Amino acid sequence: MLAGINRCLDRIESFAMIALMLVATCVAILQVIARYVFNNSLYWSEETVLYALIMMSFLTCSMGVRYAAHICVEVLPLLVGPRLARGLLYLANILGLMFAGVLLYYGGRLAINTLNMNQLSPAMRIPVGYIYMVIPISGTCMGLRYLWILWCMITGKEYKPLSLGMSSAG
């Protein structure tokens, strides 16, 4: 079940990143054209690009777990025995799961509180709470990734992070 969720997350995150990059790029190009060709700027373009970049930043947290790309101390497991190194790997993944829980809980509270206050973005006039929803979504995705890694460790299956040249099908 977790393997299926992991593959589904791979596809969703990849699609979301492509869509957000496409939106940010197209809006930035449109803004340049509007400003320099038509001598008129789009009032909502900077906010759109900013929110797309913020959303990409949070969504890539989960991808960082999948690709094993987050910053870590790699020297300590090399200095200790294999048993303690495995314990350190468990600890690192449990701490990552706890951080994902913090993102989920406090990010969810922030989004709900902001939605309840009816705060709108300055240019686009959309509820800012919808933008903040990316925080608990990111925490959920990260949590599922860390659960998958812990499940693989507990069951003895090999967890192989994706490399830049691999896809979820490989």
CSV table of N, CA and C in Angstrom, one decimal:
chain,number,residue,atom,x,y,z
A,1,MET,N,0.8,-1.2,0.0
A,1,MET,CA,0.0,0.0,0.0
A,1,MET,C,0.9,1.3,0.0
A,2,LEU,N,1.9,1.3,0.9
A,2,LEU,CA,2.7,2.4,0.9
A,2,LEU,C,3.5,2.6,-0.4
A,3,ALA,N,3.8,1.5,-1.0
A,3,ALA,CA,4.6,1.6,-2.3
A,3,ALA,C,3.7,2.2,-3.3
A,4,GLY,N,2.4,1.9,-3.4
A,4,GLY,CA,1.5,2.5,-4.3
A,4,GLY,C,1.3,4.0,-4.0
A,5,ILE,N,1.2,4.4,-2.7
A,5,ILE,CA,1.1,5.8,-2.4
A,5,ILE,C,2.4,6.5,-2.8
A,6,ASN,N,3.6,5.9,-2.6
A,6,ASN,CA,4.8,6.5,-3.0
A,6,ASN,C,4.9,6.7,-4.5
A,7,ARG,N,4.5,5.8,-5.3
A,7,ARG,CA,4.5,6.0,-6.7
A,7,ARG,C,3.5,7.1,-7.1
A,8,CYS,N,2.3,7.1,-6.5
A,8,CYS,CA,1.3,8.1,-6.8
A,8,CYS,C,1.8,9.5,-6.4
A,9,LEU,N,2.5,9.6,-5.2
A,9,LEU,CA,3.1,10.9,-4.8
A,9,LEU,C,4.2,11.3,-5.8
A,10,ASP,N,5.0,10.4,-6.3
A,10,ASP,CA,6.0,10.7,-7.4
A,10,ASP,C,5.3,11.4,-8.5
A,11,ARG,N,4.3,10.8,-9.0
A,11,ARG,CA,3.6,11.4,-10.2
A,11,ARG,C,2.9,12.8,-9.9
A,12,ILE,N,2.3,12.8,-8.8
A,12,ILE,CA,1.6,14.1,-8.4
A,12,ILE,C,2.6,15.2,-8.2
A,13,GLU,N,3.7,14.9,-7.5
A,13,GLU,CA,4.7,16.0,-7.2
A,13,GLU,C,5.4,16.4,-8.6
A,14,SER,N,5.7,15.4,-9.4
A,14,SER,CA,6.3,15.8,-10.7
A,14,SER,C,5.3,16.6,-11.5
A,15,PHE,N,4.1,16.3,-11.6
A,15,PHE,CA,3.1,17.1,-12.3
A,15,PHE,C,3.0,18.5,-11.7
A,16,ALA,N,2.9,18.5,-10.4
A,16,ALA,CA,2.7,19.8,-9.7
A,16,ALA,C,3.9,20.7,-10.0
A,17,MET,N,5.1,20.1,-9.9
A,17,MET,CA,6.3,20.9,-10.2
A,17,MET,C,6.4,21.5,-11.6
A,18,ILE,N,6.0,20.6,-12.6
A,18,ILE,CA,6.0,21.0,-14.0
A,18,ILE,C,5.0,22.1,-14.1
A,19,ALA,N,3.8,22.0,-13.6
A,19,ALA,CA,2.7,23.0,-13.7
A,19,ALA,C,3.1,24.3,-13.1
A,20,LEU,N,3.7,24.2,-11.9
A,20,LEU,CA,4.1,25.5,-11.2
A,20,LEU,C,5.2,26.2,-11.9
A,21,MET,N,6.2,25.4,-12.4
A,21,MET,CA,7.3,26.0,-13.2
A,21,MET,C,6.8,26.6,-14.5
A,22,LEU,N,5.8,26.0,-15.1
A,22,LEU,CA,5.3,26.5,-16.3
A,22,LEU,C,4.5,27.8,-16.1
A,23,VAL,N,3.7,27.8,-15.0
A,23,VAL,CA,2.9,29.0,-14.7
A,23,VAL,C,3.9,30.1,-14.4
A,24,ALA,N,4.9,29.9,-13.5
A,24,ALA,CA,5.8,31.0,-13.2
A,24,ALA,C,6.6,31.5,-14.4
A,25,THR,N,7.0,30.6,-15.2
A,25,THR,CA,7.8,31.0,-16.4
A,25,THR,C,6.9,31.8,-17.4
A,26,CYS,N,5.7,31.3,-17.7
A,26,CYS,CA,4.8,31.9,-18.6
A,26,CYS,C,4.4,33.3,-18.1
A,27,VAL,N,4.0,33.4,-16.8
A,27,VAL,CA,3.6,34.7,-16.3
A,27,VAL,C,4.8,35.7,-16.3
A,28,ALA,N,6.0,35.2,-16.0
A,28,ALA,CA,7.1,36.1,-16.0
A,28,ALA,C,7.4,36.6,-17.5
A,29,ILE,N,7.3,35.7,-18.4
A,29,ILE,CA,7.5,36.1,-19.9
A,29,ILE,C,6.4,37.1,-20.3
A,30,LEU,N,5.1,36.8,-19.9
A,30,LEU,CA,4.0,37.7,-20.2
A,30,LEU,C,4.2,39.1,-19.6
A,31,GLN,N,4.7,39.1,-18.4
A,31,GLN,CA,5.0,40.4,-17.7
A,31,GLN,C,6.1,41.2,-18.5
A,32,VAL,N,7.1,40.6,-18.9
A,32,VAL,CA,8.2,41.2,-19.7
A,32,VAL,C,7.6,41.8,-21.0
A,33,ILE,N,6.8,40.9,-21.7
A,33,ILE,CA,6.2,41.4,-22.9
A,33,ILE,C,5.2,42.6,-22.7
A,34,ALA,N,4.4,42.4,-21.7
A,34,ALA,CA,3.5,43.5,-21.4
A,34,ALA,C,4.2,44.8,-21.0
A,35,ARG,N,5.3,44.7,-20.3
A,35,ARG,CA,6.0,45.9,-19.8
A,35,ARG,C,6.7,46.6,-21.0
A,36,TYR,N,7.5,45.8,-21.7
A,36,TYR,CA,8.4,46.4,-22.7
A,36,TYR,C,7.8,46.5,-24.1
A,37,VAL,N,6.8,45.7,-24.4
A,37,VAL,CA,6.2,45.8,-25.8
A,37,VAL,C,5.0,46.7,-25.7
A,38,PHE,N,4.1,46.5,-24.7
A,38,PHE,CA,2.9,47.2,-24.6
A,38,PHE,C,2.9,48.4,-23.6
A,39,ASN,N,4.1,48.5,-23.0
A,39,ASN,CA,4.3,49.6,-22.0
A,39,ASN,C,3.2,49.6,-20.9
A,40,ASN,N,2.8,48.4,-20.5
A,40,ASN,CA,1.8,48.3,-19.5
A,40,ASN,C,2.1,47.0,-18.7
A,41,SER,N,2.1,47.1,-17.4
A,41,SER,CA,2.5,45.9,-16.6
A,41,SER,C,1.2,45.2,-16.1
A,42,LEU,N,1.4,43.9,-15.8
A,42,LEU,CA,0.3,43.1,-15.2
A,42,LEU,C,0.4,43.2,-13.7
A,43,TYR,N,-0.6,43.7,-13.1
A,43,TYR,CA,-0.5,44.0,-11.6
A,43,TYR,C,-0.4,42.7,-10.8
A,44,TRP,N,-0.8,41.6,-11.3
A,44,TRP,CA,-0.9,40.4,-10.5
A,44,TRP,C,0.3,39.5,-10.8
A,45,SER,N,1.2,39.8,-11.7
A,45,SER,CA,2.2,38.9,-12.2
A,45,SER,C,3.2,38.5,-11.1
A,46,GLU,N,3.7,39.6,-10.4
A,46,GLU,CA,4.7,39.3,-9.4
A,46,GLU,C,4.2,38.4,-8.3
A,47,GLU,N,3.0,38.7,-7.9
A,47,GLU,CA,2.4,37.9,-6.8
A,47,GLU,C,2.2,36.4,-7.3
A,48,THR,N,1.8,36.2,-8.5
A,48,THR,CA,1.6,34.9,-9.0
A,48,THR,C,2.9,34.1,-9.1
A,49,VAL,N,4.0,34.7,-9.6
A,49,VAL,CA,5.3,34.1,-9.6
A,49,VAL,C,5.8,33.8,-8.2
A,50,LEU,N,5.6,34.7,-7.3
A,50,LEU,CA,6.1,34.6,-5.9
A,50,LEU,C,5.4,33.4,-5.3
A,51,TYR,N,4.0,33.3,-5.4
A,51,TYR,CA,3.3,32.2,-4.8
A,51,TYR,C,3.7,30.9,-5.5
A,52,ALA,N,3.9,30.9,-6.8
A,52,ALA,CA,4.3,29.6,-7.4
A,52,ALA,C,5.7,29.2,-6.9
A,53,LEU,N,6.6,30.1,-6.7
A,53,LEU,CA,7.9,29.7,-6.2
A,53,LEU,C,7.8,29.2,-4.7
A,54,ILE,N,7.0,29.9,-3.9
A,54,ILE,CA,6.8,29.4,-2.5
A,54,ILE,C,6.2,28.0,-2.5
A,55,MET,N,5.2,27.8,-3.4
A,55,MET,CA,4.6,26.4,-3.4
A,55,MET,C,5.6,25.4,-3.9
A,56,MET,N,6.5,25.7,-4.9
A,56,MET,CA,7.5,24.8,-5.4
A,56,MET,C,8.5,24.5,-4.2
A,57,SER,N,8.8,25.5,-3.5
A,57,SER,CA,9.8,25.3,-2.4
A,57,SER,C,9.3,24.3,-1.4
A,58,PHE,N,8.0,24.4,-1.0
A,58,PHE,CA,7.4,23.5,0.0
A,58,PHE,C,7.2,22.1,-0.6
A,59,LEU,N,6.8,22.0,-1.8
A,59,LEU,CA,6.5,20.7,-2.4
A,59,LEU,C,7.8,19.9,-2.6
A,60,THR,N,8.9,20.6,-2.9
A,60,THR,CA,10.2,19.9,-3.1
A,60,THR,C,10.8,19.3,-1.8
A,61,CYS,N,10.2,19.7,-0.6
A,61,CYS,CA,10.7,19.1,0.6
A,61,CYS,C,10.4,17.6,0.6
A,62,SER,N,9.3,17.2,0.1
A,62,SER,CA,8.9,15.8,0.0
A,62,SER,C,9.8,15.1,-1.0
A,63,MET,N,10.0,15.8,-2.1
A,63,MET,CA,10.9,15.3,-3.2
A,63,MET,C,12.3,15.1,-2.7
A,64,GLY,N,12.7,16.0,-1.8
A,64,GLY,CA,14.1,15.9,-1.2
A,64,GLY,C,14.2,14.6,-0.4
A,65,VAL,N,13.1,14.2,0.3
A,65,VAL,CA,13.2,13.0,1.1
A,65,VAL,C,13.3,11.8,0.1
A,66,ARG,N,12.5,11.8,-1.0
A,66,ARG,CA,12.5,10.7,-2.0
A,66,ARG,C,13.8,10.6,-2.7
A,67,TYR,N,14.5,11.7,-3.0
A,67,TYR,CA,15.7,11.6,-3.7
A,67,TYR,C,16.9,11.6,-2.7
A,68,ALA,N,16.7,11.5,-1.4
A,68,ALA,CA,17.7,11.6,-0.3
A,68,ALA,C,18.6,12.7,-0.5
A,69,ALA,N,18.0,13.9,-0.8
A,69,ALA,CA,18.8,15.1,-1.1
A,69,ALA,C,18.9,16.1,0.0
A,70,HIS,N,18.2,15.8,1.2
A,70,HIS,CA,18.3,16.8,2.3
A,70,HIS,C,19.7,16.7,2.9
A,71,ILE,N,20.1,17.8,3.5
A,71,ILE,CA,21.4,17.9,4.2
A,71,ILE,C,21.4,16.9,5.3
A,72,CYS,N,22.5,16.2,5.4
A,72,CYS,CA,22.7,15.2,6.5
A,72,CYS,C,24.2,15.1,6.8
A,73,VAL,N,24.4,14.6,8.0
A,73,VAL,CA,25.8,14.3,8.4
A,73,VAL,C,26.1,12.9,8.0
A,74,GLU,N,27.0,12.7,7.1
A,74,GLU,CA,27.3,11.4,6.6
A,74,GLU,C,28.5,10.7,7.2
A,75,VAL,N,29.3,11.5,7.9
A,75,VAL,CA,30.5,11.0,8.5
A,75,VAL,C,30.3,10.2,9.7
A,76,LEU,N,29.2,10.5,10.5
A,76,LEU,CA,29.0,9.8,11.8
A,76,LEU,C,28.7,8.4,11.6
A,77,PRO,N,27.8,8.0,10.6
A,77,PRO,CA,27.5,6.5,10.4
A,77,PRO,C,28.8,5.8,9.9
A,78,LEU,N,29.7,6.5,9.3
A,78,LEU,CA,30.9,5.8,8.8
A,78,LEU,C,31.9,5.5,10.0
A,79,LEU,N,31.8,6.3,11.1
A,79,LEU,CA,32.7,6.2,12.2
A,79,LEU,C,32.2,5.2,13.2
A,80,VAL,N,31.0,4.8,13.2
A,80,VAL,CA,30.4,3.8,14.1
A,80,VAL,C,30.2,2.5,13.4
A,81,GLY,N,29.8,1.5,14.2
A,81,GLY,CA,29.6,0.2,13.6
A,81,GLY,C,28.3,0.2,12.8
A,82,PRO,N,28.0,-0.9,12.1
A,82,PRO,CA,26.8,-1.0,11.2
A,82,PRO,C,25.5,-1.0,12.1
A,83,ARG,N,25.6,-1.6,13.2
A,83,ARG,CA,24.4,-1.6,14.1
A,83,ARG,C,24.0,-0.2,14.6
A,84,LEU,N,25.0,0.5,15.0
A,84,LEU,CA,24.7,1.9,15.5
A,84,LEU,C,24.4,2.8,14.3
A,85,ALA,N,25.0,2.6,13.2
A,85,ALA,CA,24.7,3.4,12.0
A,85,ALA,C,23.2,3.2,11.6
A,86,ARG,N,22.7,1.9,11.7
A,86,ARG,CA,21.3,1.6,11.4
A,86,ARG,C,20.4,2.4,12.4
A,87,GLY,N,20.8,2.4,13.7
A,87,GLY,CA,20.1,3.1,14.7
A,87,GLY,C,20.0,4.6,14.4
A,88,LEU,N,21.1,5.1,14.0
A,88,LEU,CA,21.1,6.6,13.6
A,88,LEU,C,20.2,6.8,12.4
A,89,LEU,N,20.1,5.9,11.5
A,89,LEU,CA,19.2,6.1,10.3
A,89,LEU,C,17.8,6.0,10.8
A,90,TYR,N,17.5,5.1,11.7
A,90,TYR,CA,16.1,5.1,12.3
A,90,TYR,C,15.8,6.5,13.0
A,91,LEU,N,16.8,6.9,13.8
A,91,LEU,CA,16.6,8.2,14.5
A,91,LEU,C,16.4,9.4,13.5
A,92,ALA,N,17.2,9.4,12.5
A,92,ALA,CA,17.0,10.5,11.5
A,92,ALA,C,15.7,10.5,10.8
A,93,ASN,N,15.2,9.3,10.5
A,93,ASN,CA,13.9,9.2,9.9
A,93,ASN,C,12.7,9.5,10.8
A,94,ILE,N,12.9,9.1,12.1
A,94,ILE,CA,11.9,9.4,13.1
A,94,ILE,C,11.8,10.9,13.3
A,95,LEU,N,13.0,11.6,13.4
A,95,LEU,CA,13.0,13.0,13.5
A,95,LEU,C,12.4,13.7,12.3
A,96,GLY,N,12.7,13.2,11.1
A,96,GLY,CA,12.1,13.7,9.9
A,96,GLY,C,10.6,13.6,9.9
A,97,LEU,N,10.1,12.4,10.4
A,97,LEU,CA,8.7,12.2,10.6
A,97,LEU,C,8.0,13.2,11.6
A,98,MET,N,8.8,13.5,12.6
A,98,MET,CA,8.3,14.4,13.6
A,98,MET,C,8.2,15.8,13.0
A,99,PHE,N,9.2,16.2,12.2
A,99,PHE,CA,9.2,17.5,11.6
A,99,PHE,C,8.0,17.6,10.6
A,100,ALA,N,7.8,16.5,9.9
A,100,ALA,CA,6.6,16.5,9.0
A,100,ALA,C,5.3,16.7,9.8
A,101,GLY,N,5.3,16.1,11.0
A,101,GLY,CA,4.1,16.3,11.8
A,101,GLY,C,3.9,17.7,12.3
A,102,VAL,N,5.0,18.4,12.6
A,102,VAL,CA,5.0,19.8,13.0
A,102,VAL,C,4.5,20.7,11.8
A,103,LEU,N,5.0,20.4,10.6
A,103,LEU,CA,4.5,21.1,9.4
A,103,LEU,C,3.0,20.9,9.2
A,104,LEU,N,2.6,19.7,9.4
A,104,LEU,CA,1.2,19.3,9.2
A,104,LEU,C,0.3,20.1,10.2
A,105,TYR,N,0.7,20.0,11.5
A,105,TYR,CA,-0.1,20.5,12.6
A,105,TYR,C,-0.1,22.1,12.5
A,106,TYR,N,1.0,22.6,12.6
A,106,TYR,CA,1.1,24.1,12.7
A,106,TYR,C,0.8,24.8,11.3
A,107,GLY,N,1.2,24.1,10.3
A,107,GLY,CA,0.8,24.7,8.9
A,107,GLY,C,-0.7,24.6,8.7
A,108,GLY,N,-1.3,23.6,9.2
A,108,GLY,CA,-2.8,23.4,9.1
A,108,GLY,C,-3.5,24.5,9.9
A,109,ARG,N,-3.0,24.7,11.2
A,109,ARG,CA,-3.6,25.7,12.0
A,109,ARG,C,-3.4,27.1,11.4
A,110,LEU,N,-2.2,27.4,10.8
A,110,LEU,CA,-2.0,28.7,10.2
A,110,LEU,C,-3.0,28.9,9.0
A,111,ALA,N,-3.1,27.9,8.2
A,111,ALA,CA,-4.0,28.0,7.0
A,111,ALA,C,-5.5,28.2,7.4
A,112,ILE,N,-5.9,27.4,8.4
A,112,ILE,CA,-7.3,27.5,8.9
A,112,ILE,C,-7.6,28.9,9.5
A,113,ASN,N,-6.6,29.3,10.4
A,113,ASN,CA,-6.8,30.6,11.0
A,113,ASN,C,-6.8,31.7,10.0
A,114,THR,N,-6.0,31.6,9.0
A,114,THR,CA,-5.9,32.7,8.0
A,114,THR,C,-7.2,32.7,7.1
A,115,LEU,N,-7.7,31.5,6.8
A,115,LEU,CA,-9.0,31.4,6.1
A,115,LEU,C,-10.1,32.0,6.9
A,116,ASN,N,-10.1,31.7,8.3
A,116,ASN,CA,-11.2,32.3,9.1
A,116,ASN,C,-11.1,33.8,9.2
A,117,MET,N,-9.9,34.3,9.1
A,117,MET,CA,-9.8,35.8,9.1
A,117,MET,C,-10.1,36.5,7.8
A,118,ASN,N,-10.4,35.6,6.8
A,118,ASN,CA,-10.7,36.1,5.4
A,118,ASN,C,-9.6,37.1,4.9
A,119,GLN,N,-8.4,36.8,5.1
A,119,GLN,CA,-7.3,37.6,4.6
A,119,GLN,C,-7.1,37.3,3.1
A,120,LEU,N,-7.0,38.4,2.3
A,120,LEU,CA,-6.9,38.2,0.9
A,120,LEU,C,-5.5,38.7,0.5
A,121,SER,N,-5.0,38.1,-0.6
A,121,SER,CA,-3.7,38.6,-1.2
A,121,SER,C,-3.9,40.0,-1.8
A,122,PRO,N,-2.9,40.8,-1.7
A,122,PRO,CA,-3.0,42.2,-2.2
A,122,PRO,C,-3.4,42.4,-3.6
A,123,ALA,N,-2.8,41.6,-4.5
A,123,ALA,CA,-3.1,41.9,-6.0
A,123,ALA,C,-4.2,41.0,-6.5
A,124,MET,N,-4.1,39.7,-6.3
A,124,MET,CA,-5.0,38.8,-6.9
A,124,MET,C,-6.3,38.7,-6.1
A,125,ARG,N,-6.3,39.1,-4.9
A,125,ARG,CA,-7.5,39.1,-4.0
A,125,ARG,C,-8.1,37.6,-3.8
A,126,ILE,N,-7.1,36.7,-3.7
A,126,ILE,CA,-7.5,35.3,-3.3
A,126,ILE,C,-7.2,35.1,-1.8
A,127,PRO,N,-8.0,34.2,-1.2
A,127,PRO,CA,-7.7,34.0,0.2
A,127,PRO,C,-6.2,33.4,0.4
A,128,VAL,N,-5.5,34.1,1.3
A,128,VAL,CA,-4.1,33.7,1.5
A,128,VAL,C,-4.0,32.3,2.2
A,129,GLY,N,-5.1,31.9,2.9
A,129,GLY,CA,-5.1,30.6,3.5
A,129,GLY,C,-5.0,29.5,2.5
A,130,TYR,N,-5.5,29.7,1.3
A,130,TYR,CA,-5.3,28.7,0.3
A,130,TYR,C,-3.8,28.5,-0.1
A,131,ILE,N,-3.1,29.6,-0.1
A,131,ILE,CA,-1.6,29.5,-0.4
A,131,ILE,C,-0.9,28.8,0.8
A,132,TYR,N,-1.4,29.1,2.0
A,132,TYR,CA,-0.7,28.5,3.2
A,132,TYR,C,-1.0,27.0,3.3
A,133,MET,N,-2.1,26.5,2.6
A,133,MET,CA,-2.4,25.1,2.6
A,133,MET,C,-1.2,24.2,2.1
A,134,VAL,N,-0.3,24.8,1.4
A,134,VAL,CA,0.8,24.0,0.8
A,134,VAL,C,1.7,23.5,2.0
A,135,ILE,N,1.7,24.2,3.1
A,135,ILE,CA,2.5,23.8,4.3
A,135,ILE,C,2.0,22.5,4.8
A,136,PRO,N,0.7,22.3,5.2
A,136,PRO,CA,0.3,21.0,5.7
A,136,PRO,C,0.4,19.9,4.6
A,137,ILE,N,0.1,20.3,3.4
A,137,ILE,CA,0.2,19.3,2.3
A,137,ILE,C,1.7,18.8,2.2
A,138,SER,N,2.6,19.7,2.3
A,138,SER,CA,4.0,19.3,2.2
A,138,SER,C,4.4,18.4,3.4
A,139,GLY,N,3.9,18.8,4.6
A,139,GLY,CA,4.1,17.9,5.8
A,139,GLY,C,3.5,16.5,5.6
A,140,THR,N,2.3,16.5,5.0
A,140,THR,CA,1.7,15.2,4.8
A,140,THR,C,2.5,14.3,3.8
A,141,CYS,N,3.0,14.9,2.7
A,141,CYS,CA,3.8,14.2,1.7
A,141,CYS,C,5.1,13.7,2.3
A,142,MET,N,5.7,14.6,3.1
A,142,MET,CA,7.0,14.3,3.7
A,142,MET,C,6.8,13.1,4.7
A,143,GLY,N,5.7,13.2,5.5
A,143,GLY,CA,5.4,12.2,6.5
A,143,GLY,C,5.2,10.8,5.8
A,144,LEU,N,4.5,10.8,4.7
A,144,LEU,CA,4.2,9.6,4.0
A,144,LEU,C,5.6,9.0,3.4
A,145,ARG,N,6.4,9.9,3.0
A,145,ARG,CA,7.8,9.4,2.5
A,145,ARG,C,8.6,8.8,3.7
A,146,TYR,N,8.6,9.5,4.8
A,146,TYR,CA,9.3,9.0,5.9
A,146,TYR,C,8.7,7.7,6.5
A,147,LEU,N,7.4,7.5,6.4
A,147,LEU,CA,6.8,6.3,6.8
A,147,LEU,C,7.2,5.2,5.9
A,148,TRP,N,7.3,5.5,4.6
A,148,TRP,CA,7.7,4.5,3.6
A,148,TRP,C,9.1,4.0,3.9
A,149,ILE,N,10.0,5.0,4.2
A,149,ILE,CA,11.4,4.6,4.5
A,149,ILE,C,11.4,3.7,5.7
A,150,LEU,N,10.7,4.1,6.8
A,150,LEU,CA,10.7,3.4,8.0
A,150,LEU,C,10.1,2.0,7.8
A,151,TRP,N,9.1,1.9,7.0
A,151,TRP,CA,8.5,0.6,6.7
A,151,TRP,C,9.5,-0.3,6.0
A,152,CYS,N,10.2,0.2,5.1
A,152,CYS,CA,11.2,-0.6,4.4
A,152,CYS,C,12.3,-1.0,5.3
A,153,MET,N,12.7,-0.2,6.2
A,153,MET,CA,13.7,-0.6,7.2
A,153,MET,C,13.2,-1.6,8.2
A,154,ILE,N,12.0,-1.5,8.6
A,154,ILE,CA,11.4,-2.5,9.6
A,154,ILE,C,11.2,-3.8,8.9
A,155,THR,N,10.7,-3.8,7.7
A,155,THR,CA,10.4,-5.1,7.0
A,155,THR,C,11.6,-5.7,6.3
A,156,GLY,N,12.7,-5.0,6.3
A,156,GLY,CA,14.0,-5.5,5.7
A,156,GLY,C,14.1,-5.3,4.2
A,157,LYS,N,13.1,-4.6,3.7
A,157,LYS,CA,13.2,-4.3,2.2
A,157,LYS,C,14.2,-3.2,2.0
A,158,GLU,N,14.8,-3.3,0.8
A,158,GLU,CA,15.8,-2.3,0.5
A,158,GLU,C,15.1,-1.0,0.0
A,159,TYR,N,15.4,0.1,0.7
A,159,TYR,CA,14.9,1.4,0.2
A,159,TYR,C,15.9,2.0,-0.7
A,160,LYS,N,15.5,2.3,-1.9
A,160,LYS,CA,16.4,2.9,-2.9
A,160,LYS,C,15.9,4.2,-3.3
A,161,PRO,N,16.6,5.3,-2.8
A,161,PRO,CA,16.1,6.6,-3.2
A,161,PRO,C,16.3,6.8,-4.7
A,162,LEU,N,15.4,7.6,-5.3
A,162,LEU,CA,15.5,7.9,-6.7
A,162,LEU,C,16.8,8.7,-7.0
A,163,SER,N,17.4,8.4,-8.1
A,163,SER,CA,18.5,9.3,-8.5
A,163,SER,C,17.9,10.2,-9.6
A,164,LEU,N,18.7,11.2,-10.0
A,164,LEU,CA,18.2,12.2,-10.9
A,164,LEU,C,17.8,11.5,-12.3
A,165,GLY,N,18.4,10.4,-12.6
A,165,GLY,CA,18.2,9.8,-13.9
A,165,GLY,C,17.0,8.7,-13.8
A,166,MET,N,16.5,8.5,-12.6
A,166,MET,CA,15.4,7.5,-12.5
A,166,MET,C,14.1,8.1,-12.4
A,167,SER,N,13.1,7.3,-12.7
A,167,SER,CA,11.7,7.7,-12.5
A,167,SER,C,11.1,6.7,-11.6
A,168,SER,N,9.8,7.0,-11.2
A,168,SER,CA,9.2,6.1,-10.2
A,168,SER,C,8.9,4.7,-10.9
A,169,ALA,N,8.9,4.7,-12.2
A,169,ALA,CA,8.6,3.4,-12.9
A,169,ALA,C,9.9,2.5,-12.8
A,170,GLY,N,11.1,3.1,-12.5
A,170,GLY,CA,12.3,2.3,-12.6
A,170,GLY,C,12.6,1.7,-11.2
